[in-house]
Amino acid sequence: MAVSKISGDALADLLSRWPAWDGPLYRLFADRIAMLADTGELPAGLRLPPERELASALSVSRNTAAAAYQLLRDEGLAETRQGAGTSIAPHVTTPAAVHRANGLFAGLLQASRVEVDLTLAAVDCAPQVTAALCDPATVLSEAERRAVIGTTGYFPLGLPELRTALAELLTARHGLPATSGQILVTTGGQQAIDLLMRTFVIPGQPVVVEDPTFPGALDALHRAGARPIGLPVSHGLDPDRLARAVTTHRPALVYLIPAHHNPTGLVMPAASRLRIAELAAAHPGTLFVDDMTLAEHSLRTGPNRSLPPPLAAAEPGLPNLVTVGSLSKLYWGGLRIGWIRAVRPMISRLAAAKAAADLGSNVLGQAVTAAVMASKHADIVRWRTGQLRARRDVMHAALRQQVPDWSWDLPEGGLTLWVQLPGGADGGAFAQAALRRGVSVVPGRLLSTADANRDWIRIAYTRSPGELRAGVPPLAQAWHGISDRWPAGRRSA
Amino acid sequence: MAVSKISGDALADLLSRWPAWDGPLYRLFADRIAMLADTGELPAGLRLPPERELASALSVSRNTAAAAYQLLRDEGLAETRQGAGTSIAPHVTTPAAVHRANGLFAGLLQASRVEVDLTLAAVDCAPQVTAALCDPATVLSEAERRAVIGTTGYFPLGLPELRTALAELLTARHGLPATSGQILVTTGGQQAIDLLMRTFVIPGQPVVVEDPTFPGALDALHRAGARPIGLPVSHGLDPDRLARAVTTHRPALVYLIPAHHNPTGLVMPAASRLRIAELAAAHPGTLFVDDMTLAEHSLRTGPNRSLPPPLAAAEPGLPNLVTVGSLSKLYWGGLRIGWIRAVRPMISRLAAAKAAADLGSNVLGQAVTAAVMASKHADIVRWRTGQLRARRDVMHAALRQQVPDWSWDLPEGGLTLWVQLPGGADGGAFAQAALRRGVSVVPGRLLSTADANRDWIRIAYTRSPGELRAGVPPLAQAWHGISDRWPAGRRSA
């Protein structure tokens, strides 16, 4: 049997926010390793990285890494053999399928002492939505509320009122014709992606994504057992390159974010969109997924703010061209409302998958949301884009002043800055150093299928201006504390 | 390549409620087949059952079956070749993994003209819950509501207040010690089961269930690619038989409903529970799941109403003994609130799976539910069990009077009657006959892993007494219309 190993980087991803607690680093490290061994994420026999590699990946001293391994040995969690390095000791856990923890979302799962979280691109609840949630009577009459509560409560396809409201939104605001029968309501955009991966990808099949891409899509993809194929998109996706990938790999699914791509904020031009719709028509064996979660997050001002229509607008009846989205980044993540738009037969199949997964989402939340959409959607979009434009500009100005050697393009929309560190600096090591100063950012590697984007980081600008301003000085200090490890190739932003 | 076939029974399951629309039967049949071919549920080349077998499975005349096949041929949906029978014609659909529609939940996914639905064991919303949902201010102050809405809205583990309330419920009311850290909130009990299957079962691994069992568990099990092994439980699960099955098959997971088993209503005795907890301790490689969704649905009166504690009460720290439940059958299904109780490392792994599946459930619904639980839980249980006791008695009396040759045991709890038809009558054929009279029941076969329970049906008694009384005469008429096909072995109830 081959010895399995874990690299320093992969271990750093699993450790996630470990240093954001109190206590000596080697103790925190050992505690987190113990927990990962308990959950089976680090299986018995797994070879840990050499001390030097670990120290580098975590931005800690060699002595700290040595002390951490010594503690693991002292507590029976690891064993070191001459010439074979340090490995996880045999221990009792429940047997399980292999589990890949996503270092980003892992942050949601544990209490941490991060003071400014710039990883999660979550928005606060829009005031129009807050008002409706606090007092549903402002948007639904008592009779309407009682009618919803008087149902069985099981709507695997989604509440009819919300399906209708979403179909109207796509038709009227985005130029994508849709009927309520073509809509499935999901628990956020994440479930939309997960249901598509579970239903249409067989383990081992290739799935094409942009690289970098939304880490939640990578998480769903890995859990479906798909084989990820990343296409570099530093300046936008090249349709020719995508065409070659589809012809070569015959992927089960292609996942794209044409509207304010996460993390770059780039908008795919109309011509590229048409090319991709043609590509979908020519390859009925591949499902093309257009994620338009951020389509209404344009931060441009002036007359030409509207985006080209979604991919499916060119071929609204194509069975293998599907659109997904979410209200989480416009209204509030706590609503947990997302959707899939597809031809009706596919919606039937996805609804059967949704029924097996959870029998449908929370019902009253859907009713309140449908009512808010009907009367306040345009208002909310205006309010949210104004808020985010101001926050993007605050973050942009603060970084420009305090870390002028970083480089990024000012995004036209979306929620994040995609920042390149100079001199080939390691984004993972920097993220660890920043964490120890109480600020979290996402290393570019976690948004990649193949360990690419190592010298990039993603910074969300969705927190309040005060938090953003408070977060930048620790980032700059963390950078100045370790940047001399990569002295080459400094350039100005 | 082997020719694939579908049996008359399997086709009847897929057709589900097809005859509950207007129009001639053969037309409805052909429409439904076309839809199933569109969605890929009936793949091109699939051999349909011979006319005689189809007629029998659907309780229609041979002429109707022949007319339906003729219409399929006329519309290019099927082709008949000499000696090769009738099969689905090649057609364009999106490629996809094989999909097994569950004939029960399929009913939720389509509009139908069923007048009395006795399939879905859904309850109406308890008045205490209706009041809180209509006006959240009655249970949460404005400050409390704003505090919840002021969060990011992402709680893959569940809202802390609800996790605490659920832990207290288990500890105080069920004798199962639990802390909030041992609770994961899910979108209903269905997601609890689905997450466990997805996380702990590798395709091809055996999973042991009672037979009959909850059809939602079978649906999740099939989608996880598990190999189902059913243990007959007409008089309750025999722990010795379970022990032999675990030793022989080494299943990845065992799914049990010890408290008011669905569909029989049986309660597993304390001695059997202890045996099974011991079995779990002796087989750390198998995950034992105790579904206590119906644990508070005791319909007994008098002093000895309390159930033995859940399986995990005997071994609260055992990593491979997990408890799941739901508020859907006590409060309301539309809340979509379920939960998993397990040791903390397992909760960590399940939360990572939940994050990849949907990043967490609707948040404000969790806050309102936690508040209702804190002040009104005991009230709701008293109200619900009183309601259901009356309904069970109405259904019992009406059936006894109108179909005295059926047999069932009066259940001590739960939501359903498990009824045996006399003379080996086919429950599927009867369900089809009942549907055409506007009443739906579940054929026993759909609650089975292996085509067993063919002469049984499940009847939910959760609808209003008026609906139940209206539903029984059509059931009796349907029975009397076809019962002469199974003249043997009549017996009295």
CSV table of N, CA, C and O in Angstrom, one decimal, chain B residues 281-352:
chain,number,residue,atom,x,y,z
B,281,ALA,N,-22.3,-0.7,20.0
B,281,ALA,CA,-21.0,-0.6,20.7
B,281,ALA,C,-20.0,-1.7,20.1
B,281,ALA,O,-18.8,-1.5,20.0
B,282,ALA,N,-20.6,-2.9,19.8
B,282,ALA,CA,-19.8,-4.0,19.3
B,282,ALA,C,-19.4,-3.8,17.8
B,282,ALA,O,-18.5,-4.6,17.3
B,283,HIS,N,-20.0,-2.9,17.1
B,283,HIS,CA,-19.8,-2.8,15.7
B,283,HIS,C,-19.5,-1.3,15.3
B,283,HIS,O,-20.3,-0.7,14.7
B,284,PRO,N,-18.3,-0.8,15.7
B,284,PRO,CA,-18.0,0.6,15.5
B,284,PRO,C,-17.9,0.9,14.0
B,284,PRO,O,-18.0,2.1,13.6
B,285,GLY,N,-17.9,-0.1,13.1
B,285,GLY,CA,-17.8,0.2,11.7
B,285,GLY,C,-19.1,0.5,11.0
B,285,GLY,O,-19.2,0.7,9.8
B,286,THR,N,-20.2,0.3,11.8
B,286,THR,CA,-21.6,0.6,11.3
B,286,THR,C,-22.2,1.7,12.0
B,286,THR,O,-22.1,1.8,13.2
B,287,LEU,N,-22.8,2.7,11.3
B,287,LEU,CA,-23.5,3.8,11.9
B,287,LEU,C,-24.9,3.4,12.1
B,287,LEU,O,-25.6,3.0,11.2
B,288,PHE,N,-25.4,3.5,13.4
B,288,PHE,CA,-26.7,3.2,13.7
B,288,PHE,C,-27.5,4.5,13.8
B,288,PHE,O,-27.1,5.4,14.6
B,289,VAL,N,-28.6,4.6,13.1
B,289,VAL,CA,-29.4,5.9,13.1
B,289,VAL,C,-30.8,5.6,13.7
B,289,VAL,O,-31.5,4.7,13.2
B,290,ASP,N,-31.1,6.3,14.7
B,290,ASP,CA,-32.4,6.2,15.4
B,290,ASP,C,-33.3,7.4,15.0
B,290,ASP,O,-32.9,8.6,15.4
B,291,ASP,N,-34.3,7.2,14.2
B,291,ASP,CA,-35.2,8.3,13.8
B,291,ASP,C,-36.3,8.4,14.8
B,291,ASP,O,-37.2,7.6,14.8
B,292,MET,N,-36.3,9.5,15.6
B,292,MET,CA,-37.3,9.7,16.6
B,292,MET,C,-38.3,10.8,16.2
B,292,MET,O,-38.9,11.4,17.1
B,293,THR,N,-38.5,11.0,14.9
B,293,THR,CA,-39.4,12.0,14.5
B,293,THR,C,-40.8,11.9,15.1
B,293,THR,O,-41.5,12.9,15.4
B,294,LEU,N,-41.3,10.6,15.3
B,294,LEU,CA,-42.6,10.4,15.8
B,294,LEU,C,-42.6,10.1,17.3
B,294,LEU,O,-43.6,9.6,17.8
B,295,ALA,N,-41.5,10.3,18.0
B,295,ALA,CA,-41.4,9.9,19.4
B,295,ALA,C,-42.4,10.6,20.3
B,295,ALA,O,-42.8,10.0,21.3
B,296,GLU,N,-42.9,11.8,20.0
B,296,GLU,CA,-43.9,12.4,20.9
B,296,GLU,C,-45.3,12.2,20.4
B,296,GLU,O,-46.2,12.9,20.9
B,297,HIS,N,-45.5,11.3,19.5
B,297,HIS,CA,-46.8,11.1,18.9
B,297,HIS,C,-47.5,9.9,19.5
B,297,HIS,O,-48.1,9.0,18.8
B,298,SER,N,-47.4,9.8,20.9
B,298,SER,CA,-48.1,8.7,21.5
B,298,SER,C,-49.6,9.0,21.6
B,298,SER,O,-50.0,10.1,22.0
B,299,LEU,N,-50.4,8.0,21.1
B,299,LEU,CA,-51.9,8.2,21.2
B,299,LEU,C,-52.5,7.4,22.3
B,299,LEU,O,-53.7,7.3,22.4
B,300,ARG,N,-51.7,6.8,23.2
B,300,ARG,CA,-52.2,6.1,24.3
B,300,ARG,C,-52.8,7.1,25.3
B,300,ARG,O,-52.3,8.3,25.4
B,301,THR,N,-53.7,6.7,26.1
B,301,THR,CA,-54.2,7.5,27.2
B,301,THR,C,-53.8,6.7,28.5
B,301,THR,O,-53.4,5.6,28.5
B,302,GLY,N,-54.0,7.4,29.6
B,302,GLY,CA,-53.7,6.8,30.9
B,302,GLY,C,-52.3,7.1,31.4
B,302,GLY,O,-51.6,7.8,30.7
B,303,PRO,N,-51.9,6.5,32.5
B,303,PRO,CA,-50.7,6.8,33.1
B,303,PRO,C,-49.4,6.4,32.4
B,303,PRO,O,-48.4,7.1,32.5
B,304,ASN,N,-49.4,5.3,31.7
B,304,ASN,CA,-48.2,4.7,31.2
B,304,ASN,C,-47.9,5.1,29.7
B,304,ASN,O,-47.7,4.3,28.8
B,305,ARG,N,-47.9,6.4,29.5
B,305,ARG,CA,-47.8,6.9,28.1
B,305,ARG,C,-46.4,7.1,27.6
B,305,ARG,O,-46.1,7.2,26.5
B,306,SER,N,-45.4,7.2,28.6
B,306,SER,CA,-44.1,7.6,28.1
B,306,SER,C,-43.4,6.4,27.5
B,306,SER,O,-43.5,5.2,27.9
B,307,LEU,N,-42.6,6.7,26.5
B,307,LEU,CA,-41.8,5.7,25.7
B,307,LEU,C,-40.5,5.4,26.4
B,307,LEU,O,-40.0,6.2,27.2
B,308,PRO,N,-39.9,4.2,26.1
B,308,PRO,CA,-38.5,4.0,26.5
B,308,PRO,C,-37.6,5.1,25.9
B,308,PRO,O,-38.0,5.6,24.8
B,309,PRO,N,-36.5,5.4,26.5
B,309,PRO,CA,-35.6,6.4,25.9
B,309,PRO,C,-35.0,6.0,24.6
B,309,PRO,O,-35.0,4.8,24.3
B,310,PRO,N,-34.6,7.0,23.8
B,310,PRO,CA,-33.9,6.6,22.5
B,310,PRO,C,-32.8,5.7,22.6
B,310,PRO,O,-32.2,5.6,23.7
B,311,LEU,N,-32.3,5.1,21.6
B,311,LEU,CA,-31.2,4.1,21.6
B,311,LEU,C,-30.0,4.7,22.2
B,311,LEU,O,-29.3,4.1,23.0
B,312,ALA,N,-29.7,6.0,21.9
B,312,ALA,CA,-28.4,6.6,22.3
B,312,ALA,C,-28.4,6.9,23.8
B,312,ALA,O,-27.3,7.2,24.4
B,313,ALA,N,-29.6,6.8,24.5
B,313,ALA,CA,-29.6,7.1,25.9
B,313,ALA,C,-28.8,6.1,26.7
B,313,ALA,O,-28.2,6.4,27.7
B,314,ALA,N,-28.7,4.9,26.2
B,314,ALA,CA,-27.9,3.8,26.8
B,314,ALA,C,-26.4,4.1,26.7
B,314,ALA,O,-25.6,3.6,27.5
B,315,GLU,N,-26.0,4.7,25.6
B,315,GLU,CA,-24.6,4.9,25.2
B,315,GLU,C,-24.4,6.3,24.6
B,315,GLU,O,-24.1,6.5,23.4
B,316,PRO,N,-24.6,7.4,25.5
B,316,PRO,CA,-24.6,8.7,24.9
B,316,PRO,C,-23.4,9.2,24.2
B,316,PRO,O,-23.4,10.1,23.4
B,317,GLY,N,-22.2,8.5,24.5
B,317,GLY,CA,-21.0,9.0,23.9
B,317,GLY,C,-20.5,8.1,22.7
B,317,GLY,O,-19.4,8.3,22.2
B,318,LEU,N,-21.3,7.2,22.3
B,318,LEU,CA,-20.9,6.2,21.3
B,318,LEU,C,-20.9,7.0,19.9
B,318,LEU,O,-21.9,7.6,19.5
B,319,PRO,N,-19.7,7.0,19.2
B,319,PRO,CA,-19.6,7.8,18.0
B,319,PRO,C,-20.5,7.3,16.9
B,319,PRO,O,-20.9,8.1,16.0
B,320,ASN,N,-20.8,6.0,16.9
B,320,ASN,CA,-21.5,5.4,15.7
B,320,ASN,C,-23.0,5.2,16.0
B,320,ASN,O,-23.7,4.4,15.4
B,321,LEU,N,-23.5,5.9,17.1
B,321,LEU,CA,-25.0,5.8,17.4
B,321,LEU,C,-25.6,7.3,17.3
B,321,LEU,O,-25.2,8.1,18.2
B,322,VAL,N,-26.4,7.5,16.3
B,322,VAL,CA,-26.8,8.9,16.0
B,322,VAL,C,-28.3,8.9,16.1
B,322,VAL,O,-29.0,8.0,15.8
B,323,THR,N,-28.8,10.1,16.5
B,323,THR,CA,-30.3,10.3,16.6
B,323,THR,C,-30.7,11.4,15.7
B,323,THR,O,-30.0,12.4,15.6
B,324,VAL,N,-31.8,11.2,15.0
B,324,VAL,CA,-32.4,12.2,14.1
B,324,VAL,C,-33.8,12.5,14.5
B,324,VAL,O,-34.5,11.6,15.1
B,325,GLY,N,-34.3,13.6,14.1
B,325,GLY,CA,-35.7,13.9,14.3
B,325,GLY,C,-36.1,15.2,13.6
B,325,GLY,O,-35.4,15.7,12.8
B,326,SER,N,-37.4,15.6,13.9
B,326,SER,CA,-38.0,16.7,13.1
B,326,SER,C,-39.1,17.3,13.9
B,326,SER,O,-39.7,16.6,14.7
B,327,LEU,N,-39.4,18.6,13.6
B,327,LEU,CA,-40.6,19.2,14.2
B,327,LEU,C,-41.8,19.2,13.2
B,327,LEU,O,-42.8,19.7,13.5
B,328,SER,N,-41.5,18.6,12.0
B,328,SER,CA,-42.5,18.7,10.9
B,328,SER,C,-43.9,18.0,11.3
B,328,SER,O,-44.9,18.5,10.8
B,329,LYS,N,-43.8,17.0,12.1
B,329,LYS,CA,-45.0,16.2,12.3
B,329,LYS,C,-45.7,16.6,13.7
B,329,LYS,O,-46.7,16.1,14.1
B,330,LEU,N,-45.0,17.6,14.3
B,330,LEU,CA,-45.6,18.0,15.6
B,330,LEU,C,-46.0,19.5,15.5
B,330,LEU,O,-47.1,19.9,15.8
B,331,TYR,N,-45.1,20.3,14.9
B,331,TYR,CA,-45.4,21.8,14.7
B,331,TYR,C,-46.0,22.0,13.3
B,331,TYR,O,-47.2,22.3,13.2
B,332,TRP,N,-45.2,21.9,12.3
B,332,TRP,CA,-45.7,22.1,10.9
B,332,TRP,C,-44.5,21.7,9.9
B,332,TRP,O,-43.4,22.1,10.2
B,333,GLY,N,-44.9,21.1,8.8
B,333,GLY,CA,-43.9,20.7,7.8
B,333,GLY,C,-43.2,21.9,7.2
B,333,GLY,O,-42.1,21.8,6.8
B,334,GLY,N,-44.0,23.0,7.0
B,334,GLY,CA,-43.5,24.2,6.3
B,334,GLY,C,-42.4,24.9,7.1
B,334,GLY,O,-41.7,25.7,6.5
B,335,LEU,N,-42.2,24.6,8.4
B,335,LEU,CA,-41.0,25.1,9.1
B,335,LEU,C,-39.7,24.5,8.5
B,335,LEU,O,-38.7,25.2,8.6
B,336,ARG,N,-39.8,23.3,8.1
B,336,ARG,CA,-38.6,22.6,7.5
B,336,ARG,C,-37.5,22.5,8.6
B,336,ARG,O,-36.4,22.9,8.3
B,337,ILE,N,-37.8,22.1,9.8
B,337,ILE,CA,-36.8,22.0,10.8
B,337,ILE,C,-36.7,20.6,11.3
B,337,ILE,O,-37.6,20.0,11.8
B,338,GLY,N,-35.5,20.1,11.1
B,338,GLY,CA,-35.1,18.7,11.6
B,338,GLY,C,-33.7,18.9,12.3
B,338,GLY,O,-33.2,20.0,12.4
B,339,TRP,N,-33.2,17.8,12.8
B,339,TRP,CA,-31.9,17.8,13.5
B,339,TRP,C,-31.3,16.5,13.5
B,339,TRP,O,-31.9,15.4,13.3
B,340,ILE,N,-30.0,16.6,13.8
B,340,ILE,CA,-29.1,15.4,14.1
B,340,ILE,C,-28.5,15.6,15.4
B,340,ILE,O,-27.9,16.6,15.7
B,341,ARG,N,-28.5,14.5,16.3
B,341,ARG,CA,-27.7,14.5,17.5
B,341,ARG,C,-26.6,13.5,17.4
B,341,ARG,O,-27.0,12.3,17.2
B,342,ALA,N,-25.4,13.9,17.6
B,342,ALA,CA,-24.3,12.9,17.5
B,342,ALA,C,-23.1,13.5,18.3
B,342,ALA,O,-23.2,14.6,18.8
B,343,VAL,N,-22.1,12.7,18.4
B,343,VAL,CA,-20.9,13.2,19.1
B,343,VAL,C,-20.3,14.4,18.3
B,343,VAL,O,-20.5,14.4,17.1
B,344,ARG,N,-19.6,15.3,19.0
B,344,ARG,CA,-19.2,16.5,18.3
B,344,ARG,C,-18.3,16.3,17.1
B,344,ARG,O,-18.5,17.0,16.1
B,345,PRO,N,-17.3,15.4,17.1
B,345,PRO,CA,-16.6,15.3,15.8
B,345,PRO,C,-17.5,14.9,14.6
B,345,PRO,O,-17.2,15.4,13.5
B,346,MET,N,-18.5,14.1,14.9
B,346,MET,CA,-19.4,13.7,13.8
B,346,MET,C,-20.2,14.9,13.3
B,346,MET,O,-20.5,15.2,12.1
B,347,ILE,N,-20.6,15.7,14.3
B,347,ILE,CA,-21.4,17.0,14.0
B,347,ILE,C,-20.5,17.9,13.1
B,347,ILE,O,-21.0,18.5,12.1
B,348,SER,N,-19.2,18.0,13.4
B,348,SER,CA,-18.3,18.8,12.6
B,348,SER,C,-18.3,18.3,11.1
B,348,SER,O,-18.4,19.1,10.2
B,349,ARG,N,-18.2,17.0,11.0
B,349,ARG,CA,-18.2,16.5,9.6
B,349,ARG,C,-19.5,16.7,8.9
B,349,ARG,O,-19.5,17.0,7.7
B,350,LEU,N,-20.6,16.5,9.6
B,350,LEU,CA,-21.9,16.7,9.0
B,350,LEU,C,-22.2,18.2,8.7
B,350,LEU,O,-22.8,18.5,7.7
B,351,ALA,N,-21.6,19.1,9.5
B,351,ALA,CA,-21.8,20.5,9.2
B,351,ALA,C,-21.0,20.9,8.0
B,351,ALA,O,-21.5,21.7,7.2
B,352,ALA,N,-19.9,20.3,7.7
B,352,ALA,CA,-19.2,20.5,6.5
B,352,ALA,C,-20.0,20.0,5.3
B,352,ALA,O,-20.0,20.7,4.3
